[in-house]
């Protein structure tokens, strides 16, 4: 994965679209990837998350297809696939087409029939590194197709369409966080989402003295998929023992009462989720007060809990997080933690802006020296959520 990315926009995708299809797109839409600042593995427990949208986006350009068939190109340089309209809302090959098929199916369930389209996709969201390139793809596709059909589908509904696509067409049992922030993100704001009722609060992140630093661990462990589903199952088991509909309703007191019954594993899984919800609240409060030290403490607590109680980190990611405390410029780092589903992927850190490039440089050097792994980083600010870039 490479975190240093080229610029993409309606202007960059249009000439490619014309070259491939011989006519112009009538709609171009975009939706971003995300980095989660805090609130990990809480979304599918009806809890709280606090992500922000990236400036890295997935761009989808569409126009009516003159052939009576769908013609889709997965990314620049890909070959074109042709799909019969009758098959476009069913799972199929190639695998990536399921993201589009799923969205077409979910729009259909809402009474929106997508006619055959020519479609070209481009993205500068790094793939496979836990920055939600898939959510960006789903929400961008949904935003483009809804605009193309003149259908009014709210951002939250577009997020739900993306999530249902993951569940039914991609076989990933994800929560709602990634699609939600991709659809509802706002420039210069993080977003605190209550996953129980999907109400949310935008939290300004405009302090020029604080930057968000994302560093890729450059590892992706293969146990990831099974590991995620297994964690969900542990949480469900804990709920059954605690007698609550979701871990959102559980408290640390309840947990202590049922400690023996829960057993060590479920006890620790539930302790992570309950504690993480509390940390999201204190992080949100701290950011609103400009109290970056306290925000950093919540991030450190989150990482420790994900590592020891939820067990979704890995040696490389732990190394990056501990390096943030060990490099010469460590005093410029407020806090660092793994971000996303885990088992590899990226870390996120809040860093004093005047030192952020130096911190990144020292982190990469130390990581290479200690683990022999070359990697990349991104210094970023909260970007804008899904939007139509162009409509003829
Ligand atoms: C993945 C999922 C999200 C969320 C995170 C963990 O990114 O897609 O729904 O569960 O993992 O916080």
Coordinates of C-alpha atoms and ligand atoms in Angstrom, one line a residue:
X1 CA 0.0 0.0 0.0
X2 CA 1.3 3.5 -0.8
X3 CA 0.0 6.4 1.2
X4 CA 1.5 9.0 -1.1
X5 CA -1.2 9.5 -3.7
X6 CA -1.9 11.2 -7.0
X7 CA -4.8 13.8 -7.3
X8 CA -8.1 12.6 -8.8
X9 CA -11.2 14.5 -9.7
X10 CA -14.0 14.8 -12.3
X11 CA -11.5 16.5 -14.6
X12 CA -9.0 13.6 -14.4
X13 CA -11.5 10.8 -14.9
X14 CA -13.5 12.3 -17.8
X15 CA -10.8 12.0 -20.5
X16 CA -10.3 8.3 -19.6
X17 CA -14.1 7.8 -19.7
X18 CA -14.3 9.3 -23.2
X19 CA -11.3 7.3 -24.4
X20 CA -12.9 4.0 -23.2
X21 CA -16.5 4.6 -24.0
X22 CA -16.4 7.2 -26.8
X23 CA -18.8 9.6 -25.0
X24 CA -18.8 11.8 -21.8
X25 CA -20.0 10.8 -18.4
X26 CA -23.3 12.4 -17.3
X27 CA -22.6 12.0 -13.6
X28 CA -19.4 11.9 -11.6
X29 CA -19.5 11.3 -7.9
X30 CA -16.9 10.8 -5.2
X31 CA -16.7 9.4 -1.7
X32 CA -13.8 9.2 0.7
X33 CA -11.9 6.6 2.7
X34 CA -11.7 7.2 6.4
X35 CA -9.4 7.0 9.4
X36 CA -11.0 6.1 12.7
X37 CA -9.6 8.4 15.5
X38 CA -11.2 6.3 18.3
X39 CA -14.0 3.8 19.0
X40 CA -12.8 0.5 17.5
X41 CA -15.0 -2.7 17.4
X42 CA -17.8 -0.7 19.0
X43 CA -20.0 -0.1 15.9
X44 CA -21.4 -3.6 15.7
X45 CA -22.0 -3.5 19.5
X46 CA -24.4 -0.5 19.1
X47 CA -21.7 1.7 20.6
X48 CA -19.9 4.9 19.7
X49 CA -17.2 5.6 17.0
X50 CA -15.3 8.8 16.1
X51 CA -13.8 8.6 12.6
X52 CA -13.0 11.3 10.1
X53 CA -13.2 11.3 6.3
X54 CA -9.9 11.4 4.4
X55 CA -9.1 13.6 1.3
X56 CA -8.5 10.3 -0.5
X57 CA -11.5 9.5 -2.6
X58 CA -13.1 6.9 -4.9
X59 CA -14.5 8.5 -8.0
X60 CA -17.3 6.9 -10.1
X61 CA -18.3 8.3 -13.5
X62 CA -21.4 7.0 -15.3
X63 CA -23.4 7.6 -18.4
X64 CA -26.3 5.7 -20.1
X65 CA -24.9 2.7 -22.0
X66 CA -25.8 2.8 -25.7
X67 CA -25.5 -1.0 -26.0
X68 CA -28.4 -2.2 -23.7
X69 CA -25.8 -3.9 -21.5
X70 CA -23.9 -2.6 -18.5
X71 CA -20.3 -1.9 -19.3
X72 CA -18.0 -1.3 -16.3
X73 CA -14.3 -0.7 -15.9
X74 CA -13.0 -1.4 -12.3
X75 CA -10.1 1.0 -12.5
X76 CA -7.9 2.8 -15.0
X77 CA -6.1 0.3 -17.1
X78 CA -8.6 -2.5 -16.3
X79 CA -10.5 -4.4 -19.0
X80 CA -14.2 -3.6 -19.6
X81 CA -16.8 -6.1 -18.3
X82 CA -20.2 -6.4 -19.9
X83 CA -23.2 -7.4 -17.8
X84 CA -26.7 -8.3 -18.8
X85 CA -29.2 -6.0 -17.0
X86 CA -31.0 -9.1 -15.7
X87 CA -27.8 -10.2 -13.9
X88 CA -26.6 -6.8 -12.6
X89 CA -28.3 -7.1 -9.2
X90 CA -27.1 -10.6 -8.5
X91 CA -23.6 -11.7 -7.1
X92 CA -21.2 -12.6 -9.8
X93 CA -17.7 -12.3 -11.4
X94 CA -15.3 -10.7 -11.3
X95 CA -15.2 -10.2 -7.6
X96 CA -15.0 -6.4 -7.6
X97 CA -18.2 -6.2 -9.6
X98 CA -20.1 -7.3 -6.5
X99 CA -19.6 -3.9 -5.0
X100 CA -21.6 -2.4 -7.9
X101 CA -24.0 -5.3 -8.1
X102 CA -24.8 -5.0 -4.4
X103 CA -25.5 -1.3 -4.7
X104 CA -27.8 -1.9 -7.8
X105 CA -29.7 -4.6 -5.8
X106 CA -30.1 -2.4 -2.7
X107 CA -31.3 0.5 -4.8
X108 CA -33.8 -1.8 -6.4
X109 CA -35.1 -2.8 -3.0
X110 CA -35.8 0.9 -2.5
X111 CA -37.7 1.1 -5.8
X112 CA -34.8 2.6 -7.8
X113 CA -34.2 0.7 -11.0
X114 CA -30.8 1.4 -12.5
X115 CA -30.8 1.2 -16.3
X116 CA -27.7 -0.1 -18.2
X117 CA -24.8 2.2 -17.5
X118 CA -21.3 2.8 -18.7
X119 CA -19.2 3.2 -15.6
X120 CA -15.6 3.9 -14.8
X121 CA -14.1 3.8 -11.4
X122 CA -10.9 5.5 -10.1
X123 CA -9.6 5.7 -6.6
X124 CA -6.7 7.1 -4.6
X125 CA -7.8 5.5 -1.4
X126 CA -5.0 3.1 -0.5
X127 CA -6.4 -0.5 -0.8
X128 CA -6.0 -3.2 1.8
X129 CA -4.7 -1.0 4.6
X130 CA -7.7 -0.5 6.7
X131 CA -8.6 3.0 5.3
X132 CA -12.0 1.8 4.0
X133 CA -11.4 1.8 0.3
X134 CA -14.3 -0.6 -0.1
X135 CA -16.7 1.7 1.8
X136 CA -15.5 4.6 -0.4
X137 CA -16.3 2.4 -3.5
X138 CA -19.8 1.4 -2.3
X139 CA -20.8 4.9 -1.3
X140 CA -19.3 6.6 -4.3
X141 CA -21.1 4.1 -6.6
X142 CA -24.4 4.6 -4.7
X143 CA -24.0 8.4 -4.8
X144 CA -23.3 8.3 -8.6
X145 CA -26.1 5.9 -9.4
X146 CA -28.7 7.6 -7.2
X147 CA -27.8 11.0 -8.9
X148 CA -27.9 9.3 -12.3
X149 CA -31.4 7.9 -11.6
X150 CA -32.6 11.2 -10.1
X151 CA -33.3 9.3 -6.8
X152 CA -33.1 11.1 -3.5
X153 CA -31.3 8.7 -1.2
X154 CA -30.0 10.3 2.0
X155 CA -26.4 10.0 3.0
X156 CA -27.3 7.6 5.9
X157 CA -29.3 5.4 3.5
X158 CA -26.4 5.3 1.1
X159 CA -24.2 4.2 4.1
X160 CA -26.8 1.4 4.9
X161 CA -26.8 0.4 1.2
X162 CA -23.0 0.1 1.3
X163 CA -23.1 -2.0 4.5
X164 CA -25.8 -4.3 3.1
X165 CA -23.6 -4.8 0.0
X166 CA -20.7 -5.9 2.2
X167 CA -23.0 -8.3 4.1
X168 CA -24.8 -9.8 1.2
X169 CA -22.5 -9.5 -1.8
X170 CA -19.0 -9.3 -0.4
X171 CA -19.5 -11.5 2.7
X172 CA -17.9 -9.1 5.2
X173 CA -19.9 -8.8 8.4
X174 CA -18.9 -5.2 9.0
X175 CA -20.5 -2.6 11.2
X176 CA -21.8 0.8 9.9
X177 CA -18.8 3.1 10.7
X178 CA -16.9 3.0 7.5
X179 CA -19.8 3.6 5.1
X180 CA -21.4 6.1 7.5
X181 CA -18.4 8.4 7.7
X182 CA -17.7 8.1 4.0
X183 CA -21.3 9.3 3.3
X184 CA -21.6 11.8 6.1
X185 CA -18.1 13.2 6.7
X186 CA -17.5 16.9 6.7
X187 CA -14.4 18.9 5.9
X188 CA -12.5 20.0 9.1
X189 CA -14.7 17.8 11.3
X190 CA -14.5 14.5 12.9
X191 CA -17.8 12.7 13.5
X192 CA -19.1 11.1 16.6
X193 CA -21.6 8.5 15.7
X194 CA -24.0 6.7 18.0
X195 CA -24.4 3.4 16.2
X196 CA -27.5 2.5 18.1
X197 CA -29.7 5.1 16.4
X198 CA -27.3 6.6 13.8
X199 CA -27.5 10.0 15.3
X200 CA -24.3 11.9 15.1
X201 CA -22.4 15.0 16.1
X202 CA -19.8 16.8 14.0
X203 CA -16.7 17.8 16.0
X204 CA -14.6 20.6 14.6
X205 CA -11.0 19.7 14.1
X206 CA -9.6 23.0 13.0
X207 CA -6.7 23.6 15.3
X208 CA -3.8 24.3 13.0
X209 CA -1.3 23.2 15.6
X210 CA -2.5 19.6 15.6
X211 CA -2.2 17.2 12.7
X212 CA -3.4 13.7 12.0
X213 CA -0.6 11.3 11.0
X214 CA -1.4 7.9 9.5
X215 CA 1.4 5.3 9.1
X216 CA 1.0 2.0 7.3
X217 CA 2.4 -1.0 9.1
X218 CA 2.7 -2.6 5.6
X219 CA 1.3 -5.9 7.0
X220 CA -2.0 -7.6 6.6
X221 CA -2.4 -10.8 8.4
X222 CA -4.4 -13.5 6.7
X223 CA -6.4 -14.4 9.8
X224 CA -8.1 -11.0 9.5
X225 CA -11.5 -12.1 8.1
X226 CA -12.1 -15.0 10.5
X227 CA -10.8 -12.9 13.3
X228 CA -13.4 -10.2 12.8
X229 CA -16.3 -12.6 12.7
X230 CA -14.9 -14.4 15.8
X231 CA -14.8 -11.1 17.7
X232 CA -18.4 -10.4 16.9
X233 CA -19.3 -13.8 18.1
X234 CA -17.4 -13.3 21.4
X235 CA -19.4 -10.1 21.9
X236 CA -22.7 -11.8 21.2
X237 CA -21.8 -14.6 23.7
X238 CA -21.0 -12.0 26.3
X239 CA -24.4 -10.3 25.8
X240 CA -26.2 -13.5 26.3
X241 CA -24.5 -14.1 29.6
X242 CA -24.9 -10.4 30.7
X243 CA -28.5 -10.5 29.7
X244 CA -28.3 -7.4 27.5
X245 CA -29.4 -6.8 23.9
X246 CA -26.0 -5.3 23.0
X247 CA -22.8 -4.4 24.9
X248 CA -23.9 -0.8 24.6
X249 CA -26.3 -1.6 27.5
X250 CA -23.6 -3.3 29.6
X251 CA -21.6 -1.5 32.4
X252 CA -18.3 -2.3 34.1
X253 CA -20.3 -3.1 37.2
X254 CA -22.4 -5.7 35.4
X255 CA -19.2 -7.2 34.0
X256 CA -17.6 -7.6 37.4
X257 CA -20.7 -9.3 38.7
X258 CA -20.7 -11.9 36.0
X259 CA -17.0 -12.2 35.7
X260 CA -16.8 -15.9 36.6
X261 CA -19.7 -16.8 34.3
X262 CA -18.2 -14.9 31.4
X263 CA -14.9 -16.6 31.5
X264 CA -11.6 -14.8 30.7
X265 CA -12.1 -14.4 27.0
X266 CA -15.6 -13.0 26.9
X267 CA -14.8 -10.9 30.0
X268 CA -11.9 -9.2 28.2
X269 CA -13.8 -8.8 24.9
X270 CA -16.7 -7.1 26.7
X271 CA -14.3 -5.0 28.9
X272 CA -12.8 -3.6 25.7
X273 CA -16.1 -2.6 24.2
X274 CA -17.5 -1.0 27.4
X275 CA -14.2 0.8 28.1
X276 CA -13.9 1.9 24.5
X277 CA -17.3 3.6 24.5
X278 CA -16.2 5.6 27.6
X279 CA -13.0 6.5 25.9
X280 CA -14.9 7.8 22.8
X281 CA -16.8 10.1 25.1
X282 CA -13.7 11.4 26.8
X283 CA -11.9 11.8 23.5
X284 CA -14.8 13.9 22.1
X285 CA -14.9 16.1 25.2
X286 CA -11.1 16.6 25.1
X287 CA -11.1 17.5 21.4
X288 CA -13.9 20.0 21.9
X289 CA -11.8 21.6 24.8
X290 CA -8.7 21.6 22.7
X291 CA -7.2 19.4 25.4
X292 CA -5.0 17.3 23.2
X293 CA -3.1 15.7 26.1
X294 CA -6.3 14.1 27.3
X295 CA -7.3 13.1 23.8
X296 CA -3.9 11.3 23.5
X297 CA -4.5 9.5 26.8
X298 CA -7.8 8.1 25.5
X299 CA -6.0 7.0 22.3
X300 CA -3.3 5.2 24.3
X301 CA -5.9 3.5 26.4
X302 CA -7.7 2.4 23.3
X303 CA -4.6 0.8 21.8
X304 CA -3.8 -1.1 25.0
X305 CA -7.3 -2.4 25.2
X306 CA -7.4 -3.5 21.5
X307 CA -4.0 -5.2 22.0
X308 CA -4.5 -7.0 25.3
X309 CA -8.3 -7.4 25.7
X310 CA -9.7 -7.5 22.2
X311 CA -6.5 -9.0 20.7
X312 CA -6.9 -7.5 17.2
X313 CA -3.5 -5.8 17.0
X314 CA -0.2 -7.5 15.8
X315 CA 3.5 -7.2 16.5
X316 CA 4.2 -4.8 13.7
X317 CA 1.4 -2.4 14.6
X318 CA 2.3 -2.6 18.3
X319 CA 5.9 -1.7 17.3
X320 CA 4.7 1.4 15.4
X321 CA 2.6 2.5 18.4
X322 CA 5.4 2.0 20.9
X323 CA 7.9 3.8 18.6
X324 CA 5.7 6.9 18.9
X325 CA 6.8 7.0 22.5
X326 CA 10.5 6.2 21.8
X327 CA 11.6 8.3 18.8
X328 CA 13.6 11.5 19.6
X329 CA 10.6 13.7 18.8
X330 CA 8.2 11.6 20.9
X331 CA 7.2 14.7 23.0
X332 CA 5.4 16.0 19.8
X333 CA 3.1 13.0 19.8
X334 CA -0.1 13.3 21.9
X335 CA -1.2 9.8 21.3
X336 CA -1.1 6.9 18.8
X337 CA -3.2 3.8 18.3
X338 CA -4.1 1.1 15.7
X339 CA -7.0 2.2 13.5
X340 CA -9.6 0.1 11.7
X341 CA -10.4 -3.6 12.1
X342 CA -6.9 -4.5 13.0
X343 CA -4.6 -7.5 12.3
X344 CA -2.3 -5.2 10.5
X345 CA -3.1 -2.0 8.6
X346 CA -2.4 1.5 9.8
X347 CA -1.8 3.4 13.0
X348 CA -3.2 6.9 13.6
X349 CA -1.5 9.6 15.7
X350 CA -2.3 13.1 16.8
X351 CA 0.9 15.1 16.5
X352 CA 2.0 18.8 16.9
X353 CA 1.9 20.2 13.4
X354 CA 5.3 21.9 13.5
X355 CA 6.9 18.5 14.2
X356 CA 4.7 16.2 12.2
X357 CA 7.1 15.7 9.2
X358 CA 10.0 15.1 11.6
X359 CA 8.0 12.6 13.6
X360 CA 6.9 10.7 10.5
X361 CA 10.5 10.6 9.3
X362 CA 11.8 9.3 12.6
X363 CA 9.0 6.7 12.8
X364 CA 9.7 5.3 9.4
X365 CA 13.4 5.2 10.0
X366 CA 13.1 3.4 13.3
X367 CA 10.5 1.0 11.9
X368 CA 12.9 0.1 9.1
X369 CA 15.8 -0.3 11.4
X370 CA 13.9 -2.5 13.9
X371 CA 11.7 -4.6 11.7
X372 CA 13.3 -4.1 8.3
X373 CA 10.0 -2.9 6.8
X374 CA 9.9 0.1 4.4
X375 CA 6.6 1.9 4.6
X376 CA 4.7 5.2 3.9
X377 CA 2.7 7.8 5.8
X378 CA 0.0 10.4 5.3
X379 CA -0.4 13.8 7.1
X380 CA -4.0 14.7 6.8
X381 CA -7.0 16.8 7.9
X382 CA -10.6 15.8 7.9
X383 CA -12.0 15.7 4.4
X384 CA -15.5 16.0 2.9
X385 CA -18.0 13.1 2.6
X386 CA -19.7 11.8 -0.4
X387 CA -20.7 14.3 -3.1
X388 CA -21.7 14.6 -6.7
X389 CA -18.8 16.3 -8.5
X390 CA -20.5 16.8 -11.8
X391 CA -24.0 16.3 -13.3
X392 CA -24.8 17.1 -16.9
Ligands
LIG1 C1 -13.8 -2.5 10.2 C2 -15.4 -2.6 10.0 C3 -16.0 -1.5 10.8 C4 -15.6 -1.6 12.3 C5 -14.0 -1.6 12.4 C6 -13.6 -1.8 13.8 O1 -13.3 -1.3 9.6 O2 -15.7 -2.4 8.6 O3 -17.4 -1.6 10.7 O4 -16.2 -2.7 12.9 O5 -13.5 -2.6 11.5 O6 -13.8 -0.7 14.6

